[in-house]
XYZ file of C-alpha atoms in Angstrom:
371
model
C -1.250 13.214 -27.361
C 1.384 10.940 -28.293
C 1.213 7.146 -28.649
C 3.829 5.276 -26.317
C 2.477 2.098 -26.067
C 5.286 0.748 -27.816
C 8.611 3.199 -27.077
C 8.998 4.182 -23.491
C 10.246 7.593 -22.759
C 10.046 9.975 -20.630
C 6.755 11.790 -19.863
C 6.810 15.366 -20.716
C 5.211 17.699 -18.295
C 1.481 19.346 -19.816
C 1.192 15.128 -20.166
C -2.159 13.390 -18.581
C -1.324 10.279 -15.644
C -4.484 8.212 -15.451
C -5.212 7.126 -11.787
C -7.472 4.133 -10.932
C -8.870 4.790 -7.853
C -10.038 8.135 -6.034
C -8.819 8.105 -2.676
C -6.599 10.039 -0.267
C -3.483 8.230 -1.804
C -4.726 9.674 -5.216
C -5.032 13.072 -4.167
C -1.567 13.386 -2.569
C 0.064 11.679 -5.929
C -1.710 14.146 -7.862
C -0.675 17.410 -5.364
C 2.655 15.688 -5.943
C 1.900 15.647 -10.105
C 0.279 19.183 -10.631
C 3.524 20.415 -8.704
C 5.817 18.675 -11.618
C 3.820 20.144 -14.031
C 1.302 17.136 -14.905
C -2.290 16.891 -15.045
C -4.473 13.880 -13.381
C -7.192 12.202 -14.688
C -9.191 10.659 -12.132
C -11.415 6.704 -12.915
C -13.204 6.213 -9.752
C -16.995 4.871 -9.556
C -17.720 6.484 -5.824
C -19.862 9.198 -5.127
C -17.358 10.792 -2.754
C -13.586 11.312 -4.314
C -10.771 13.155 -2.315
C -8.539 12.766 -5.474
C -11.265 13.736 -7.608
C -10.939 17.211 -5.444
C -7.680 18.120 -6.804
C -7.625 16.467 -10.340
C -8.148 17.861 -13.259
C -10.619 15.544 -14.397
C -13.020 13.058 -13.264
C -14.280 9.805 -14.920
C -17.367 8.444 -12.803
C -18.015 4.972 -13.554
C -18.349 1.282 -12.675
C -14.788 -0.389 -13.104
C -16.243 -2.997 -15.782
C -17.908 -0.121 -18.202
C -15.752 -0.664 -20.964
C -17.202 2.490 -22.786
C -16.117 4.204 -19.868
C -12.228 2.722 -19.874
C -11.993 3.158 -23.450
C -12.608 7.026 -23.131
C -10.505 7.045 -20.169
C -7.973 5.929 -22.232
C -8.202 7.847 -24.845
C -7.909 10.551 -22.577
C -4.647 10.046 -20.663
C -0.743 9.362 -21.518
C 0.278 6.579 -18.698
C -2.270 4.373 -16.099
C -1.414 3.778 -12.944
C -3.649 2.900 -9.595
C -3.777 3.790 -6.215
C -4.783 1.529 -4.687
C -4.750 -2.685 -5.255
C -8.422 -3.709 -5.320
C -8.821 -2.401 -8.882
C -9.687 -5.009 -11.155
C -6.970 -6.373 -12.638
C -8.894 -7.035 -15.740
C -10.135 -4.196 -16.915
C -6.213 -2.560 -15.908
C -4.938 -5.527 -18.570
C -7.692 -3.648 -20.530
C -5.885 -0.599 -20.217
C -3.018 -1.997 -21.084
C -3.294 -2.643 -24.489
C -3.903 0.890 -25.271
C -1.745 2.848 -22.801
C 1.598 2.141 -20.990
C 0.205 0.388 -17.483
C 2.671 1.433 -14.310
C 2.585 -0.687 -12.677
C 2.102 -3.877 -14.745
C -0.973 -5.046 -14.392
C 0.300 -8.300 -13.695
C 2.018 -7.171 -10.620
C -1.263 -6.593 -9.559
C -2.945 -9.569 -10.220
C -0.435 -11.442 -7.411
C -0.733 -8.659 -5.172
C -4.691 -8.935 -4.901
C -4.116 -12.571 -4.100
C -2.557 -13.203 -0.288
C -2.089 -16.724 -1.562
C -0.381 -16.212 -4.980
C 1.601 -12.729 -3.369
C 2.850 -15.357 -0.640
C 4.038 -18.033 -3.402
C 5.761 -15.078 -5.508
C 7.717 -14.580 -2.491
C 8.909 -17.226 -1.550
C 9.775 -18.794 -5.116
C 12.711 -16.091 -4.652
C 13.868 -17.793 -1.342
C 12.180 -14.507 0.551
C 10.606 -15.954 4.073
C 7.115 -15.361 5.024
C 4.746 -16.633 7.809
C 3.806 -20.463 7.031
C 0.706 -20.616 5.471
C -1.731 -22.780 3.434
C -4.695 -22.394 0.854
C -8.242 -22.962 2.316
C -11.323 -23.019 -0.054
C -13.983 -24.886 2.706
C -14.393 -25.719 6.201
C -12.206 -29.232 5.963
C -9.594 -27.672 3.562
C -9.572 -25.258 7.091
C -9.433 -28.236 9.790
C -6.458 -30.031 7.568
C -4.747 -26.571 7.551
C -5.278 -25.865 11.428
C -3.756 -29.411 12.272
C -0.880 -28.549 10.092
C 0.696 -25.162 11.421
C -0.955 -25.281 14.762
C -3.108 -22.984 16.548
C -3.488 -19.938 17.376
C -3.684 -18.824 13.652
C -5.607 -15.975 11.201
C -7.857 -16.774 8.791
C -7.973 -14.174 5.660
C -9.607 -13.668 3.289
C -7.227 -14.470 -0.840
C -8.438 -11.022 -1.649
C -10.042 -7.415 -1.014
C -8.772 -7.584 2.566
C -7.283 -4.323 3.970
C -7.059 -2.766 7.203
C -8.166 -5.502 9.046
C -10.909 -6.681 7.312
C -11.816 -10.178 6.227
C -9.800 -11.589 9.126
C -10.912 -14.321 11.794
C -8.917 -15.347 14.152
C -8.539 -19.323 15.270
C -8.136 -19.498 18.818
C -5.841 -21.502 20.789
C -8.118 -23.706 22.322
C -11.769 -25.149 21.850
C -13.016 -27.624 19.079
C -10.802 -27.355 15.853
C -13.975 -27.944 13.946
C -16.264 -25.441 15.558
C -13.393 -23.019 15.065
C -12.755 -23.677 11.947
C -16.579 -23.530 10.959
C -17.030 -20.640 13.021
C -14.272 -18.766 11.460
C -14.858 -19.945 7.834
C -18.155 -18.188 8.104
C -16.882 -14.881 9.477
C -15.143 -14.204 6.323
C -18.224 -14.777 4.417
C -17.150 -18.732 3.517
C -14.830 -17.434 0.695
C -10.964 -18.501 -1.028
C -8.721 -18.539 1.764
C -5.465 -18.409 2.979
C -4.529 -19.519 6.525
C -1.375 -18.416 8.110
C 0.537 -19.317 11.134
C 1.352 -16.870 13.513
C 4.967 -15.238 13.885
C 6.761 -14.218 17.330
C 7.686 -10.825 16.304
C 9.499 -8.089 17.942
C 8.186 -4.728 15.495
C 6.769 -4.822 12.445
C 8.514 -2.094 9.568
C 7.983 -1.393 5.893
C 10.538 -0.236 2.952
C 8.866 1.572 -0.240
C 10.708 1.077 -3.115
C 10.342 2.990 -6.124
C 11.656 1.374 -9.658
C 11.260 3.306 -13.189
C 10.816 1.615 -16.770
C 14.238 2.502 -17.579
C 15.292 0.161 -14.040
C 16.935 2.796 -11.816
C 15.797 2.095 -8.375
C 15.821 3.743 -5.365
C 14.001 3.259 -1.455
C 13.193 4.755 1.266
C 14.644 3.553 4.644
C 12.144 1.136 6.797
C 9.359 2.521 8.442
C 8.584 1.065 12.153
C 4.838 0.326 12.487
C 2.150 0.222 14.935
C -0.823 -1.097 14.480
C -4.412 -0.813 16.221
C -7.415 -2.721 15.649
C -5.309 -4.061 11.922
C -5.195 -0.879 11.480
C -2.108 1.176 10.969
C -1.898 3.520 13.724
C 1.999 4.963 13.539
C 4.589 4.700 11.448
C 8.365 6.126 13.255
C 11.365 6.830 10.778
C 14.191 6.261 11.902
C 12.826 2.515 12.715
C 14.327 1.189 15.797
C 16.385 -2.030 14.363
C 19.847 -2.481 13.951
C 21.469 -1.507 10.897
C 21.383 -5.620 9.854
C 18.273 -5.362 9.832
C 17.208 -2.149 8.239
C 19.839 -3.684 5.500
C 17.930 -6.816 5.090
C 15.161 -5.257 4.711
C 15.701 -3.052 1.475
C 17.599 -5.934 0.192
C 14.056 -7.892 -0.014
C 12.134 -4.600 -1.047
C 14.667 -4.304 -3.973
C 14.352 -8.253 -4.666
C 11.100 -7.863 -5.445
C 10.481 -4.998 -7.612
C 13.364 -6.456 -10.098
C 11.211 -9.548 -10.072
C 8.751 -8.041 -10.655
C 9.694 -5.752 -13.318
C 8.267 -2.896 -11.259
C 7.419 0.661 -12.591
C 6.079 2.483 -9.882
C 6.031 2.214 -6.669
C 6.057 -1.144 -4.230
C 5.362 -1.054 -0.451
C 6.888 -4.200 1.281
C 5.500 -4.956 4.981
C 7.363 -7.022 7.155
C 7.937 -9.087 10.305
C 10.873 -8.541 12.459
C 11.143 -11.509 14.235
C 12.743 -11.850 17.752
C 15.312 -14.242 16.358
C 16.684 -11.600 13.932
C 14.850 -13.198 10.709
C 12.922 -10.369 8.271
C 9.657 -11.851 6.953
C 7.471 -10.202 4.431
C 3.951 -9.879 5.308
C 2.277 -8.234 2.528
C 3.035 -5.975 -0.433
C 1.012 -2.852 -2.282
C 1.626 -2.091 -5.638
C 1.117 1.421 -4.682
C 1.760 4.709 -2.116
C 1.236 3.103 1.339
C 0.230 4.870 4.613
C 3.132 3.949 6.218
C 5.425 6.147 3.815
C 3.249 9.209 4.454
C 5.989 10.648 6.817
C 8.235 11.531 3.674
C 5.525 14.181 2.325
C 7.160 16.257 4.937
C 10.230 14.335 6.032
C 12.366 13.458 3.073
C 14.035 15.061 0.097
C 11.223 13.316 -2.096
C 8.114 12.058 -0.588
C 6.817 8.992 -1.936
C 3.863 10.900 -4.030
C 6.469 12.856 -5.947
C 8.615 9.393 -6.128
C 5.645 7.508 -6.995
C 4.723 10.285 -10.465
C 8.647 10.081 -10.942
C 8.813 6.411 -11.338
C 5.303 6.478 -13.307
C 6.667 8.949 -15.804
C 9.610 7.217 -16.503
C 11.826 10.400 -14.920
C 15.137 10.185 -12.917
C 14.374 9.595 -9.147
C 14.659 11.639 -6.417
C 16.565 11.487 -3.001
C 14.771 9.687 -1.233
C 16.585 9.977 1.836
C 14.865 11.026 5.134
C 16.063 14.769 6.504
C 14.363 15.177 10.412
C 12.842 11.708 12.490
C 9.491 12.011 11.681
C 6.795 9.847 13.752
C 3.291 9.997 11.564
C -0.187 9.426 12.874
C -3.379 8.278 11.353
C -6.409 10.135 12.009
C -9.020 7.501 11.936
C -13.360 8.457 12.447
C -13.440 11.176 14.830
C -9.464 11.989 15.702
C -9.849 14.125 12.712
C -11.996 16.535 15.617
C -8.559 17.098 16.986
C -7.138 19.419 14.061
C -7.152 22.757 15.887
C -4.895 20.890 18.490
C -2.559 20.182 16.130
C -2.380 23.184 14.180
C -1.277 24.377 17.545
C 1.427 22.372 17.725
C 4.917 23.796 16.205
C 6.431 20.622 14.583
C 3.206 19.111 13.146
C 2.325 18.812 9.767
C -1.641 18.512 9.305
C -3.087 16.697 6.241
C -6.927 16.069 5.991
C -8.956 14.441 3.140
C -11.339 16.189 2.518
C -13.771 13.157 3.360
C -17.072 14.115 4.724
C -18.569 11.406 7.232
C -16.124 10.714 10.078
C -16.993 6.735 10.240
C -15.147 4.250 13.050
C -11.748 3.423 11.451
C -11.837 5.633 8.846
C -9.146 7.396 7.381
C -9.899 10.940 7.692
C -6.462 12.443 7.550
C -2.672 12.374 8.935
C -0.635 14.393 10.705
C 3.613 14.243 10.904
C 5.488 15.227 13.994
C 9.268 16.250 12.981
C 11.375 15.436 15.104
C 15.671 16.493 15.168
C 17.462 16.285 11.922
C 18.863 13.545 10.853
C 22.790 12.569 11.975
C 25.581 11.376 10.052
C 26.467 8.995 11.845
């Protein structure tokens, strides 16, 4: 095993990625790597690991054993993660002994609604008004200054909905405050105004050490429950918009420095303005569509970028509208097996739970035009 913490180059095939994190995003990255000729090493402390299926090894451990990272390590050629609520300490760990893609740093902001949202707008990018909340008065000040209605969330480990209250539009600004301060558990908080939008999209943008840079076209979004629901390529904004939109997705990963992989969500709003919502260092849901869809799905994109190799095309071939399976949708798959455009992907997860993601499925739609 070589030692590149110093020289980057190009990961040979036979080489070991490291991936933080054992979920369904893991296991499709490392279908994606074993097809290129890699092996995956898996660091993931659950009991239950769909990555961990498919890998070729599996470290088991809390994310703070430092034995555990050390051997992990020791074990692999590159880091990466797969999803953001890794700790970003023990990936700066990491870092010191094997190349980290992406930087750790990069995920340190992105854990953080409130320091994400300052990143992005230090570049001039727009984003929902918001302010930082740490109690129930730091809440009331921040009600009375971007109005109500508003959402309360959580400054980190917040996905999918969770660690969200909502401030309604009428009622004591106190009591809602207090009421809503408590939901989340009374933690660091970020409160953000809300935003008249038309459709919400997403661009993934893939960036290697050596700074080529590619993305894939926006994504239109549905959402359920904070949940994401659909995702429809092609999106249905005008070109101007689809334009802005990868301009911001590429602004960011050269600020960043990115290696890897960055999903950018966004706003559209109904007077034409783009607005980024969030960002995941990472594979996102929304991209799934290009497993089947695209010259090079975002999995094969995202162990391109990590391994320092020339991207792909990422450019979309058929419209493609994908669908989460969430709890017990996943009770449909003989359905869609029957159908003669779908693409089924389960996750080999277990326990069908309320709003969990059990699998996927992509409906192809005509090929793409030239026009």
């Amino acid at each position: 095993m070589t030692d590149r913490t110093t020289t980057p180059a190009p990961l040979a095939p036979g080489s070991v990625i490291g991936i933080m994190g054992g979920g369904q995003l893991g296991r499709m990255a490392a279908i994606a790597a074993a097809r290129m000729g890699y092996k995956v090493h898996v660091y993931a402390p659950e009991a239950e690991s769909p990555a961990a299926e498919v890998a070729d090894a599996w470290t088991r451990a809390a994310w703070d054993d430092a034995a555990a990272l050390d051997a992990f390590a020791a074990a692999v050629d590159v880091v990466t993660f797969e999803f953001e609520n890794v700790p970003a300490a023990s990936v700066a760990g990491l870092a010191a002994k094997r190349p980290v893609r992406p930087a750790w740093t990069v995920l340190e902001t992105t854990q953080d609604r409130l320091s994400e949202k300052d990143f992005v707008n230090r570049l001039g990018i727009g984003t929902a008004p918001y302010a930082r909340v740490d109690d129930v008065d730091g809440l009331v000040a921040a009600i009375e200054r971007l109005g109500r209605p508003a959402i309360l969330k959580t400054r980190t480990l917040g996905y999918d909905g969770k660690g969200q209250a909502r401030i309604p539009a009428e009622g004591d600004i106190r009591v809602a405050a207090e009421a809503a301060f408590a939901t989340i558990g009374s933690r660091p908080a970020i409160l953000e105004g809300m935003v008249d939008f038309g459709c919400e999209i997403s661009v993934i943008v893939a960036r290697t050490p050596a700074g080529e840079v590619r993305c894939f076209e926006p994504a239109e979004n549905e959402h359920r429950n904070g949940i994401l629901h659909l995702s429809r390529v092609p999106a249905r904004v005008p070109a101007a918009i689809a334009a802005e939109a990868e301009r911001i997705a590429l602004a960011l990963a050269e600020a960043f420095g990115l290696e890897g992989l960055l999903a950018v969500e966004m706003f559209v709003t109904r007077d034409g303005r783009v607005l980024v919502n969030e960002m995941a260092p990472r594979p996102h849901n929304s991209g799934h569509w290009s497993f089947d869809a695209a010259a090079t799905s975002q999995f094969e994109q995202f162990i391109r970028a990590v391994a320092d190799l020339p991207l792909g095309d990422p450019a979309r071939l058929v419209d493609a509208e994908m669908e989460n399976l969430l709890g017990d949708d996943v009770d449909r798959w003989r359905d869609i097996l029957a159908e003669p455009r779908a693409k089924l992907h389960l996750y080999g997860k277990s326990e069908a739970k309320p709003g969990r993601k059990m699998g996927h499925v992509t409906r192809l739609g005509t090929a793409r035009s030239n026009s």
